[in-house]
Each structure stands twice: as structure tokens, then as C-alpha cells.
mmCIF file of C-alpha atoms in Angstrom:
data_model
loop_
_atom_site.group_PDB
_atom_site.id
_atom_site.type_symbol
_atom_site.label_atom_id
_atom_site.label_comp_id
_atom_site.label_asym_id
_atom_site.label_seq_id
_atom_site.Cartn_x
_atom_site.Cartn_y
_atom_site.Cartn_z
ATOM 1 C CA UNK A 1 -25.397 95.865 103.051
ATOM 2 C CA UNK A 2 -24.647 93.456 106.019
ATOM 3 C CA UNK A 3 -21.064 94.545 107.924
ATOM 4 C CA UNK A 4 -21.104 90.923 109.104
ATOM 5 C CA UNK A 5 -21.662 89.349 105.408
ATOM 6 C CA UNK A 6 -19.423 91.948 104.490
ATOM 7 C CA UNK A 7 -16.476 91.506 106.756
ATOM 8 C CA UNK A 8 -17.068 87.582 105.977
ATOM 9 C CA UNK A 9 -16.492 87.452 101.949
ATOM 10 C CA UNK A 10 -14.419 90.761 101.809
ATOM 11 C CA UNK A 11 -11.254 88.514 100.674
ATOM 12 C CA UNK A 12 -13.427 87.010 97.708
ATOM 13 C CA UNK A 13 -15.040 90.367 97.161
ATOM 14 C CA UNK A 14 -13.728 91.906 93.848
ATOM 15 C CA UNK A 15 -12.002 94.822 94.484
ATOM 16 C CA UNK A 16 -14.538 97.327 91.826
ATOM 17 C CA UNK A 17 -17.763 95.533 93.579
ATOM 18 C CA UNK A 18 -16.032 96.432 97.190
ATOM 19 C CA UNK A 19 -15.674 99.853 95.917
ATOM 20 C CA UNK A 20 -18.714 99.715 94.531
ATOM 21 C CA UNK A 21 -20.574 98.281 97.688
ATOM 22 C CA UNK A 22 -19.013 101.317 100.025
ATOM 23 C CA UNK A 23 -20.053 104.095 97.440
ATOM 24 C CA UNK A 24 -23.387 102.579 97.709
ATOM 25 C CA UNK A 25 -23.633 102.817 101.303
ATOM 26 C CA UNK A 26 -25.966 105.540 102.609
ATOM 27 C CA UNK A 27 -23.886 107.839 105.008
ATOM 28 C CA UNK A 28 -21.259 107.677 101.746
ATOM 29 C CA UNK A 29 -23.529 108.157 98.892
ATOM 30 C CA UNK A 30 -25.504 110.810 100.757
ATOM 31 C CA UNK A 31 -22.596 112.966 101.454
ATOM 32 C CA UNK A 32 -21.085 112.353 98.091
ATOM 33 C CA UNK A 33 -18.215 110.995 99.512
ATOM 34 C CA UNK A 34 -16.824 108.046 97.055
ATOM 35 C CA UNK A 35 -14.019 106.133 96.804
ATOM 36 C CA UNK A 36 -11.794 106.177 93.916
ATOM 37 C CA UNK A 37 -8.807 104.227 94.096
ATOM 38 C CA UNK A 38 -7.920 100.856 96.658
ATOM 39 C CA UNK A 39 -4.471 99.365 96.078
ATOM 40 C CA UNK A 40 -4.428 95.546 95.512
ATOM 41 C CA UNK A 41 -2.970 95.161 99.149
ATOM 42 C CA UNK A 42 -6.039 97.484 100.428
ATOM 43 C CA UNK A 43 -3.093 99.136 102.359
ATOM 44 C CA UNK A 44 -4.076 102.233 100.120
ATOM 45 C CA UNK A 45 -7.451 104.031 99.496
ATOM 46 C CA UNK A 46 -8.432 107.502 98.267
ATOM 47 C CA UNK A 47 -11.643 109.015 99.033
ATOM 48 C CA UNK A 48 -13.120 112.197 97.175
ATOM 49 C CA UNK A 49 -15.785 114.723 98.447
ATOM 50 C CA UNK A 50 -17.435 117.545 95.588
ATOM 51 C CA UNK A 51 -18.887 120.436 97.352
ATOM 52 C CA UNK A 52 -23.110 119.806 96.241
ATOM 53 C CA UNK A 53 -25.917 121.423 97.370
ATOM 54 C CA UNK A 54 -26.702 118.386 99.962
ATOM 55 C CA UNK A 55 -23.046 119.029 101.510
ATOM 56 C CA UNK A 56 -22.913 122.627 101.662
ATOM 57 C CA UNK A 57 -22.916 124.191 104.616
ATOM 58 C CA UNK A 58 -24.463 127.650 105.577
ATOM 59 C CA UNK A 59 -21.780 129.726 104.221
ATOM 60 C CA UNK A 60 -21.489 127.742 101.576
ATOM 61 C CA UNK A 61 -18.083 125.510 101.779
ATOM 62 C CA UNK A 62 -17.818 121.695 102.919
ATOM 63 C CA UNK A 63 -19.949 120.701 105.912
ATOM 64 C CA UNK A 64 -17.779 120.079 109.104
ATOM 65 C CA UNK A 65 -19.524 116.465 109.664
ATOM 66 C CA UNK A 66 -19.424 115.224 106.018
ATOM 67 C CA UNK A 67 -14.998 116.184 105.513
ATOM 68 C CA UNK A 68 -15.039 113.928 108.996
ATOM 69 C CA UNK A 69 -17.415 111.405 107.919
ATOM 70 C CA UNK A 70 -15.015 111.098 104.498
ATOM 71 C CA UNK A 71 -12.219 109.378 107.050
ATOM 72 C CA UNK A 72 -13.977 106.866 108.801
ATOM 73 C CA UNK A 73 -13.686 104.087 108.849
ATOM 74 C CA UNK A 74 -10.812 103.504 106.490
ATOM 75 C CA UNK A 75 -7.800 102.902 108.677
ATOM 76 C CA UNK A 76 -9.454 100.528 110.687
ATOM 77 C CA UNK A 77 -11.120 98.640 107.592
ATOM 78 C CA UNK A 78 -7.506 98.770 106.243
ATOM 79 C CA UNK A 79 -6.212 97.241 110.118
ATOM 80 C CA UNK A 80 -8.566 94.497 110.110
ATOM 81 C CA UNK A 81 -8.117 93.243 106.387
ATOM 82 C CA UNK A 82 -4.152 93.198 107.267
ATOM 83 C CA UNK A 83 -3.681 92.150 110.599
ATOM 84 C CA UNK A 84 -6.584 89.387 109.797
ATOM 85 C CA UNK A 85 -9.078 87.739 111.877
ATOM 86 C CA UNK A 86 -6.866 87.139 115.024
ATOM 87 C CA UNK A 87 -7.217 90.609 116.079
ATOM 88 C CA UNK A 88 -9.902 93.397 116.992
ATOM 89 C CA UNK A 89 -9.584 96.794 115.831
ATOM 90 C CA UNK A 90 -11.587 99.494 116.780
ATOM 91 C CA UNK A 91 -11.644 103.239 116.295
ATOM 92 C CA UNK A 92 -11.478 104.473 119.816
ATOM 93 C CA UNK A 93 -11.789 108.395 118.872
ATOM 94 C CA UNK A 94 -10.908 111.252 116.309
ATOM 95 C CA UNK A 95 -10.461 114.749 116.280
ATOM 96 C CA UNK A 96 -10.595 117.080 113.617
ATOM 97 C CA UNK A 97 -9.034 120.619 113.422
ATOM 98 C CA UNK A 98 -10.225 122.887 110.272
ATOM 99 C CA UNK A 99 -7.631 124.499 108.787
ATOM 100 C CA UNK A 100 -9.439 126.305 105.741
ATOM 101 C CA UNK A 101 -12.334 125.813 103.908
ATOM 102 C CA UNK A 102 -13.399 123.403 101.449
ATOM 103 C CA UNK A 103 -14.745 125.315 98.557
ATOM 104 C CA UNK A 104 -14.459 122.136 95.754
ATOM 105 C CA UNK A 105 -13.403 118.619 95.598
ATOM 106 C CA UNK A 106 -11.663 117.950 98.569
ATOM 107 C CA UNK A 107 -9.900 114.398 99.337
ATOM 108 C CA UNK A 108 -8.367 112.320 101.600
ATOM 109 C CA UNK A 109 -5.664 109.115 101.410
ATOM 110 C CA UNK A 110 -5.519 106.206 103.752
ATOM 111 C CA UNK A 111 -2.053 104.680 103.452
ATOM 112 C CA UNK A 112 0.309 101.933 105.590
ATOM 113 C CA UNK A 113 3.135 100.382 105.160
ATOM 114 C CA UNK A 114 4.018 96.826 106.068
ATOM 115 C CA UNK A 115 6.541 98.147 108.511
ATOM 116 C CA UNK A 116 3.965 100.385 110.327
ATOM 117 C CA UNK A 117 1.491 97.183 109.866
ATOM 118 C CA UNK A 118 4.439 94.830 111.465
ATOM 119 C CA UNK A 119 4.602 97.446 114.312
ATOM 120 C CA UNK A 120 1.136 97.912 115.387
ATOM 121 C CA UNK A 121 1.105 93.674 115.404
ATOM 122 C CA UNK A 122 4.378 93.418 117.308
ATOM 123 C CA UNK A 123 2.964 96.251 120.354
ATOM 124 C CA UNK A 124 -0.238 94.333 120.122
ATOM 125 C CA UNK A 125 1.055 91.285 120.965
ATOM 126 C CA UNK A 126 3.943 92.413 123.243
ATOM 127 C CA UNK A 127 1.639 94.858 125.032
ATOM 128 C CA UNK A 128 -1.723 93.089 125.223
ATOM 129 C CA UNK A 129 -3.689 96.327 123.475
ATOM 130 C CA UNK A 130 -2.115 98.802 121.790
ATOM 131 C CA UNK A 131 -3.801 101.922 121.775
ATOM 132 C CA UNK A 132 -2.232 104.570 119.473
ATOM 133 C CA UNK A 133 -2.936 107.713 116.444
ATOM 134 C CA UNK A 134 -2.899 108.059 112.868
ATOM 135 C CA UNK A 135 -3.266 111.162 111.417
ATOM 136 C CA UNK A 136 -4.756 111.721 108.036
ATOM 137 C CA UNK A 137 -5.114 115.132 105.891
ATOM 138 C CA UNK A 138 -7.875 116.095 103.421
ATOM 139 C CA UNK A 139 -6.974 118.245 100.774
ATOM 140 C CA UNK A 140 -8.096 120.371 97.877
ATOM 141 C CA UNK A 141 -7.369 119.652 94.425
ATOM 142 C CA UNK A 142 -4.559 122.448 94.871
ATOM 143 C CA UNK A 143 -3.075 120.121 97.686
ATOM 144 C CA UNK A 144 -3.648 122.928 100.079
ATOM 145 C CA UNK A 145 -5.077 121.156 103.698
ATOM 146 C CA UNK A 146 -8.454 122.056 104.269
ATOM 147 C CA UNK A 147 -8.545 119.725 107.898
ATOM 148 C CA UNK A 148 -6.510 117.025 109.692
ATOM 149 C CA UNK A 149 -7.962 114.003 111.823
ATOM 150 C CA UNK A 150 -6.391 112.382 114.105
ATOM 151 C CA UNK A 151 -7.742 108.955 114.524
ATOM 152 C CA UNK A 152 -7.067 107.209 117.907
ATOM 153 C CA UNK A 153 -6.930 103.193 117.136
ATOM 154 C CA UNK A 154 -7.430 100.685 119.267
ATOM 155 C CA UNK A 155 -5.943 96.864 118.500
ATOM 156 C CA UNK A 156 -5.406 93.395 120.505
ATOM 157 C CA UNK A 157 -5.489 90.165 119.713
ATOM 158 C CA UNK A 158 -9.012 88.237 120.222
ATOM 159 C CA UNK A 159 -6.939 85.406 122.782
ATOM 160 C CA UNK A 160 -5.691 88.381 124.382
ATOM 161 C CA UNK A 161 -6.819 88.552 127.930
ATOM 162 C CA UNK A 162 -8.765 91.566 127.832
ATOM 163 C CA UNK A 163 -7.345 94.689 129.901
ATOM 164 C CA UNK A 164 -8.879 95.882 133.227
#
């Protein structure tokens, strides 16, 4: 799959075959990590992790760099489909702090709201870049937290004179 082609036709892209297109993708698919639900909007998405064999880790819970791998890039997929082609979004960096182990399905969900969207668009503009975090939790089916990530996200608009 193309990013380029793929960031082109998203809009036109029905949402089951753009679910179906990032489950296919290999650092996904080889982890097991899927998605499972998108809201109309996109400003929603869950993502699910089982525990297999090829995601195990030595003692025999989630590996560390597949529960990370299951939150990127989603927020700033979600950033550029709602702010729109004016502006550049990258993630800048993430952290990740284990709180227990993931011994089953474990999952994670990406959600904004059009006030938080207004806001990083208003401190974009207003501030030239607006550098800021958003911290997301994967869970067990029990809804007990198994790690948080903190991504650090980094937006400005593409006339924006670009920062020194």
C-alpha cells in the first residue's frame, strides 16, 4: 500500500476497505494488531491486540514494542483527516510506561472531539506550530490499564513560515 495514494483517495476510500487496507498492512497484521471500529467522522478508532505466539514475549505476556506499535499512528492519521490538507502533522515522540502485563486481548481507543480539534487549529494558527501531548491507554478486556503512551504531536499550517 502507497501512504501517498493512500493519503490522496482516503476521503473516497470506504470506510470497511480503509479498515481493511490498515489490517492488511505488515507491521499491523504481523503483530496482530487490527482495527475494529472507525466512527464516520474518523474522530474515533479502536484497535485490538490478542496475545499469539508471534507477540509473546519471553515470559509470556504482550511484547513491549507490539502494545506501542498498536498506537501509532492513529492520532495523527485522525489530525490530518480533520484539520485537512492545509496543515502538517507529525508525531514528534511517545513514551510508554507499563503498568501491568498484557496476558489477553488488550486494546486501545483513539478519540477527539471537535472542541479539542478547534483548539489544536486555533494554537496552530495563532502560534505558528503547536507542539503538544495526547495520552492514550491500552487496556484489557477487564478495563484494567496494562500501559499508557503519551504521544507528543506536532502541527502547523503548510503557509506557515516554518520555525527556526
Amino acid at each position: 500500500m502507497s501512504a501517498n495514494l493512500f493519503r490522496k483517495y482516503i476521503d473516497a476510500i470506504p470506510k470497511p476497505v480503509m479498515m481493511k487496507l490498515f489490517n492488511l498492512w505488515r507491521p499491523y497484521r504481523g503483530a496482530g494488531i487490527r482495527l475494529t471500529k472507525v466512527s464516520d467522522d474518523q474522530l474515533y478508532i479502536r484497535v485490538e491486540m490478542p496475545l499469539t505466539w508471534y507477540n509473546k514475549n519471553y515470559v509470556g505476556t504482550q511484547f513491549g514494542g507490539s502494545l506501542y506499535a498498536m498506537t501509532d499512528p492513529f492520532y495523527m492519521f485522525q489530525l490530518l483527516q480533520a484539520l485537512g490538507k492545509d496543515y502538517i502533522v507529525w508525531d514528534k515522540a511517545a513514551s510508554i510506561d507499563f503498568k501491568r502485563p498484557g496476558r489477553g486481548l488488550v486494546y486501545a481507543e483513539f478519540q477527539w472531539t471537535q472542541g479539542e480539534i478547534s483548539d489544536v487549529k486555533s494554537k496552530a494558527d495563532e502560534l505558528g506550530k503547536y507542539v503538544f501531548d495526547k495520552p492514550v491507554e491500552i487496556k484489557d478486556l477487564e478495563g484494567n490499564v496494562i500501559a499508557e503512551v503519551i504521544k507528543t504531536l506536532y502541527v502547523r499550517r503548510k503557509d506557515a513560515k516554518r520555525p527556526t
